[in-house]
Short mmCIF file of C-alpha atoms in Angstrom, two decimals:
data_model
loop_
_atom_site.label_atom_id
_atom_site.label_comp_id
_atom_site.label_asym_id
_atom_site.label_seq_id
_atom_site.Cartn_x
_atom_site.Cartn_y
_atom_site.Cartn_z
CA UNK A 199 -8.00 -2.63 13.69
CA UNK A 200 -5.08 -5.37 13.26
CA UNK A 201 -2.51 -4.66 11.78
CA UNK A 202 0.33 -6.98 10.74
CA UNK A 203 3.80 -5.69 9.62
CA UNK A 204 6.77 -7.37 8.11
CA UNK A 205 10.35 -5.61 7.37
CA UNK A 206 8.93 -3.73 4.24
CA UNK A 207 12.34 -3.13 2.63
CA UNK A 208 13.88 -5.97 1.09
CA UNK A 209 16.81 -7.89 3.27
CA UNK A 210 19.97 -8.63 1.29
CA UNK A 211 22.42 -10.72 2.78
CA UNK A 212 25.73 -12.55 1.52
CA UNK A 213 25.29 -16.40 1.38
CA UNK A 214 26.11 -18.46 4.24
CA UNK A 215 24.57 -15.78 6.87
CA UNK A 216 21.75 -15.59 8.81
CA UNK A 217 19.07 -14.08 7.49
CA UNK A 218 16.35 -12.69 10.12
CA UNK A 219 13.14 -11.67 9.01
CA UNK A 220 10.40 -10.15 11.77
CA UNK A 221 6.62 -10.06 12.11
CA UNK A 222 5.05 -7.70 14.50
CA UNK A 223 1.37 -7.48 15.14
CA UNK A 224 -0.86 -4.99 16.74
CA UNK A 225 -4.56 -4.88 18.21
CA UNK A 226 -4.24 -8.76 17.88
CA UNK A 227 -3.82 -11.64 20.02
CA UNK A 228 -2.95 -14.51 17.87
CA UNK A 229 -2.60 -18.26 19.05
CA UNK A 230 -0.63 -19.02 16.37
CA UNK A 231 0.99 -18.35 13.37
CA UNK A 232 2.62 -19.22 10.13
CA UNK A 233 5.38 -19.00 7.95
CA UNK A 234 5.27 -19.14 4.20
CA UNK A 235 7.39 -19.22 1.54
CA UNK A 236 6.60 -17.06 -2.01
CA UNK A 237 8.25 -16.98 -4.91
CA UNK A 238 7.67 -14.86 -7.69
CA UNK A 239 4.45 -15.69 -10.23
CA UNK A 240 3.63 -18.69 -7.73
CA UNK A 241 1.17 -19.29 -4.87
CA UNK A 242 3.04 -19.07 -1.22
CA UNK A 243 4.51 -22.93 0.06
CA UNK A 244 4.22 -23.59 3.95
CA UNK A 245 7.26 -23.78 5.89
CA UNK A 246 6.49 -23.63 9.56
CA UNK A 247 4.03 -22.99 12.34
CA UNK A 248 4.47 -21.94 16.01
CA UNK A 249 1.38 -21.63 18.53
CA UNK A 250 1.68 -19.18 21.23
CA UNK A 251 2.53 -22.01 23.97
CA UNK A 252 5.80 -22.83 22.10
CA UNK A 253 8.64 -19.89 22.22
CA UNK A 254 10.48 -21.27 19.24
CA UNK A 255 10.51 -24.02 16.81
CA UNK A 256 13.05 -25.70 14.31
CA UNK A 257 12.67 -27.17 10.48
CA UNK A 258 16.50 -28.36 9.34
CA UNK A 259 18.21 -24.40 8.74
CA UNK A 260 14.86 -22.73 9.90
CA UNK A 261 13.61 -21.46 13.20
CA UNK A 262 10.66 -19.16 14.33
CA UNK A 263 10.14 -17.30 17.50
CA UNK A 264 6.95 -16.33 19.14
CA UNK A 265 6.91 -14.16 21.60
CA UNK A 266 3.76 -13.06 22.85
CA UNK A 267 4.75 -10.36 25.59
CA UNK A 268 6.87 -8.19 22.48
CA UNK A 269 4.11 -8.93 20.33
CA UNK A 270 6.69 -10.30 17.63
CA UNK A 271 7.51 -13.79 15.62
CA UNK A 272 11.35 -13.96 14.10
CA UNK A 273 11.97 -15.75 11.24
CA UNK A 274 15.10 -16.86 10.90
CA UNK A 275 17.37 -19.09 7.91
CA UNK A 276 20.78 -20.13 9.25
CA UNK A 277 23.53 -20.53 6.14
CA UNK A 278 21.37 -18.67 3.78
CA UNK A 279 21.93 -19.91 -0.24
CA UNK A 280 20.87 -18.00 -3.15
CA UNK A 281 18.37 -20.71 -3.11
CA UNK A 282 16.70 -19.14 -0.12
CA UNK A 283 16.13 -15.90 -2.53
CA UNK A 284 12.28 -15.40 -1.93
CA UNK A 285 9.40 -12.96 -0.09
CA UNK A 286 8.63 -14.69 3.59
CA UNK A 287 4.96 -14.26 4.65
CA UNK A 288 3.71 -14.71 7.94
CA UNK A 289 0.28 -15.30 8.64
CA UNK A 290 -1.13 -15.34 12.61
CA UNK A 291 -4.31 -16.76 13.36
CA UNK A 292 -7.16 -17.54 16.31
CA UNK A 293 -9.06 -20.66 17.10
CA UNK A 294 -12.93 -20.92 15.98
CA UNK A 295 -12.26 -18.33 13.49
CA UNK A 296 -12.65 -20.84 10.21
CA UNK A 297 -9.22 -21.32 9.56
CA UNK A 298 -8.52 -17.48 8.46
CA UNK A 299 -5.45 -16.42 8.19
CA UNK A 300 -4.32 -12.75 8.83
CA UNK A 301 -1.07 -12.54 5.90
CA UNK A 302 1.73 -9.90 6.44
CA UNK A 303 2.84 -8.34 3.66
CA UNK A 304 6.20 -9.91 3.04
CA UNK A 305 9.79 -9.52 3.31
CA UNK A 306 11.49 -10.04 -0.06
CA UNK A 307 15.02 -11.84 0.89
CA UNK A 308 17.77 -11.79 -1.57
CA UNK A 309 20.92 -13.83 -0.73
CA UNK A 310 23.90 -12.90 -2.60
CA UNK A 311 26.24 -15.69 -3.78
CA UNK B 294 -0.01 -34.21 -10.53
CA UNK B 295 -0.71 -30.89 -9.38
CA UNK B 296 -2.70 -30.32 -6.03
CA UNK B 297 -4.18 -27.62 -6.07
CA UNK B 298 -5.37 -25.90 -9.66
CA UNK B 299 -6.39 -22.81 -11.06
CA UNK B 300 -7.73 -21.92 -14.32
CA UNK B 301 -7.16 -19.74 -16.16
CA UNK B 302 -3.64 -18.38 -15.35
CA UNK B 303 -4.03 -15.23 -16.59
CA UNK B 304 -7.27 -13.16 -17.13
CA UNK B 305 -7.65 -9.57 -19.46
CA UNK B 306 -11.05 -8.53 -19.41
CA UNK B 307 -12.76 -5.36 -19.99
CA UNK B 308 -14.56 -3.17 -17.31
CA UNK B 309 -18.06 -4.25 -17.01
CA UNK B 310 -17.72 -8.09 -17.86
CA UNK B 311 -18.34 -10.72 -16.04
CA UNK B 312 -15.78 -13.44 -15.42
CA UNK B 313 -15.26 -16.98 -13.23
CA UNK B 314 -12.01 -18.62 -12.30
CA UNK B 315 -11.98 -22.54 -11.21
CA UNK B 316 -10.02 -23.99 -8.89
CA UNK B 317 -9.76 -27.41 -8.49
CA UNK B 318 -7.83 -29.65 -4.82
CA UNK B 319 -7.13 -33.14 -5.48
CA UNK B 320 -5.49 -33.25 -1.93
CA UNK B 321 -9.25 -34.43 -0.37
CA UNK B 322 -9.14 -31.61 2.07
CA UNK B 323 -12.53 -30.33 3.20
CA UNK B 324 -11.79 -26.55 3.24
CA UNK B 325 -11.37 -24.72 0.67
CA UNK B 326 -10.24 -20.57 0.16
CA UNK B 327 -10.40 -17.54 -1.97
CA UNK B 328 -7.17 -15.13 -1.21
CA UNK B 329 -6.90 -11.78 -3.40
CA UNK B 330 -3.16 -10.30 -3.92
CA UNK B 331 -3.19 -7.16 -4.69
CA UNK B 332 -0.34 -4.90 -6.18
CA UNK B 333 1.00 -4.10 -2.66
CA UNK B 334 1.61 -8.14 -2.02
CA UNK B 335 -1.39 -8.54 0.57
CA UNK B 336 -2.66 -11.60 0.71
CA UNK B 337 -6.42 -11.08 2.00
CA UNK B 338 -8.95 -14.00 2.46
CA UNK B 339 -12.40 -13.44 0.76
CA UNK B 340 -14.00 -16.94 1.14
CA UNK B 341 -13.62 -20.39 2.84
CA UNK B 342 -15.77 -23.35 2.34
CA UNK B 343 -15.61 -26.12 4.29
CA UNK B 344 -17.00 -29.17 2.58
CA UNK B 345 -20.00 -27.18 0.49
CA UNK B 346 -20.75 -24.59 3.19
CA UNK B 347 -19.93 -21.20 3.55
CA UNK B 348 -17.70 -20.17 6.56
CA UNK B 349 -15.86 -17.03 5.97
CA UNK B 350 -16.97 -14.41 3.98
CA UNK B 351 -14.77 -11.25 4.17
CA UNK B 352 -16.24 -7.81 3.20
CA UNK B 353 -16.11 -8.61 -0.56
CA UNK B 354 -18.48 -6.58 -2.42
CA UNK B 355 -21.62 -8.96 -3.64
CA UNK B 356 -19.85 -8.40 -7.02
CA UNK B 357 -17.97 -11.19 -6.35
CA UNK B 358 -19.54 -14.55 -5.65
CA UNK B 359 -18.05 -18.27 -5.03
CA UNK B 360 -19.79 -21.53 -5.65
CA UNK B 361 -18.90 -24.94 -4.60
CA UNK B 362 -20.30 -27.50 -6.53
CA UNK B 363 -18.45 -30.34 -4.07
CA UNK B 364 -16.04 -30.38 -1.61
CA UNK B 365 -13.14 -30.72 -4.45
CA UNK B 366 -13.99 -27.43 -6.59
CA UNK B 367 -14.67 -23.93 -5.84
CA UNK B 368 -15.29 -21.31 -8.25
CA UNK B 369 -15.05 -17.64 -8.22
CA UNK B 370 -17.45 -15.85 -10.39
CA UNK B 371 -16.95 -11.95 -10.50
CA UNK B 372 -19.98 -9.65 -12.09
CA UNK B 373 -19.69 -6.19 -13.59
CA UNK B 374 -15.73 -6.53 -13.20
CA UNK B 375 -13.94 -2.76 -12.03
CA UNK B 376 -10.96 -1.45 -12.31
CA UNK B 377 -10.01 -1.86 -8.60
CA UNK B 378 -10.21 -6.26 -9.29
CA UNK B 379 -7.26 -6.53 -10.83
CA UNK B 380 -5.22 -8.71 -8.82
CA UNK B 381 -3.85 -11.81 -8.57
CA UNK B 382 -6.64 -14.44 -6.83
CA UNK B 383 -5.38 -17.39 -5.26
CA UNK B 384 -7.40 -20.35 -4.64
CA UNK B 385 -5.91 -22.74 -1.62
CA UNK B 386 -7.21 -25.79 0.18
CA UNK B 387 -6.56 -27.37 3.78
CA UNK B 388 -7.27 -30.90 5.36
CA UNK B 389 -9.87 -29.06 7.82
CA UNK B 390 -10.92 -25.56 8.88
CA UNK B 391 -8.51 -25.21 11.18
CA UNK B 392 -6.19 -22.26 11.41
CA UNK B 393 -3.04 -24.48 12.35
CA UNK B 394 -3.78 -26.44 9.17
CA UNK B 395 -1.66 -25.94 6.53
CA UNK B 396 -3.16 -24.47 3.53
CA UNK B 397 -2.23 -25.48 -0.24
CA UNK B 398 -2.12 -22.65 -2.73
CA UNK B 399 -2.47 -22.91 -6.30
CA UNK B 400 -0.57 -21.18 -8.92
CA UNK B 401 -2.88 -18.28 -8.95
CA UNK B 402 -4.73 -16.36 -11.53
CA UNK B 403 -3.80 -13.07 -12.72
CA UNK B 404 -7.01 -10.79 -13.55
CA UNK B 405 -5.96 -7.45 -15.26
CA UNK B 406 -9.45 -5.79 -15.69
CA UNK B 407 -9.22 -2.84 -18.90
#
């Protein structure tokens, strides 16, 4: 079956680093996918998507890879802040398939001041 | 004003009840969606209606059953509530049924089944 996996340990980083957060999938051939953003007690924010034409894709400090042949998106947040302090979920996806989204289980990012 | 809304927040019931949570889009997207969370942080889709109708329904047990009055409100309504249901539910909505639409969550509602 597919299987999603995020970095299951929390990342802690020291502010003003990158911070690089991975999503690997298996038995699954996405066409896209998306990045949220969830912080604790509240419902997950969008932040970015990337279809599996496009090997990488900016949003002000943000980028996301997709790369199709590794079977892998990166997520990544250039100058982290303490701000940035959340779990990042990704969430690939197929055409005709209703809109469902397949959600990872998160990376919880700390960044230290 | 809030887009997407859930009520109630939080939810203690005992085994056996029967419970609903609303959830409400004033964003005047057609789709709407049921997500569970459980403990473990996975988000899983149950439901999606796009504009009244059914389109995804996950293996949910028939326990568990959503109604869309219009395209602005769907409701989750949960019979003979188990152990196993607690979980945070989302409710989320999205301009189409699209997968590379973006979807809205609400706050969430936390059910902690006795």
């Amino acid at each position: 079956s597919q299987k999603i996996e995020q970095n299951s340990e929390a990342l802690n980083i020291q502010e003003g680093k990158t911070a690089t957060l991975t999503c690997n999938y298996t038995n699954y051939s996405p066409a896209y996918l998306q990045w949220y953003r969830q912080d604790p007690g509240r419902g997950p924010v969008f932040l970015l998507l990337i279809r599996e034409n496009e090997k990488e894709k900016r949003k002000e400090r943000l980028k996301v890879t997709f790369d199709t042949t590794l079977k892998q998106s990166l997520f990544h947040i250039t100058a982290s802040q303490p701000a940035d302090s959340a779990t990042y979920l990704c969430a690939p996806g197929r055409y005709n398939q209703g809109g469902k989204l397949i959600f990872g289980q998160g990376t919880e990012l700390s960044v230290k001041p | 004003d809030t887009a997407v809304s859930q009520t109630p927040k939080y939810l203690v019931t005992q085994m056996g009840n029967d419970k609903s949570i609303k959830c409400e889009q004033n964003l005047g997207h057609d789709t709407m969606y049921w997500y569970k969370q459980d403990s473990k942080k996975f988000l899983k889709i149950m439901f999606s209606y796009n504009n009244k109708e059914l389109i995804i329904n996950e293996t949910v047990p028939n326990r568990f059953s959503p109604k869309s009055p219009d395209k602005a409100h769907l409701n989750l309504h949960i019979n003979s509530l188990e152990l196993g249901d607690s979980a945070v539910y989302f409710c989320a909505s999205s301009y189409g049924g699209a997968g590379t639409d973006t979807q809205y969550f609400g706050p969430g509602t936390r059910l902690t089944v006795l």
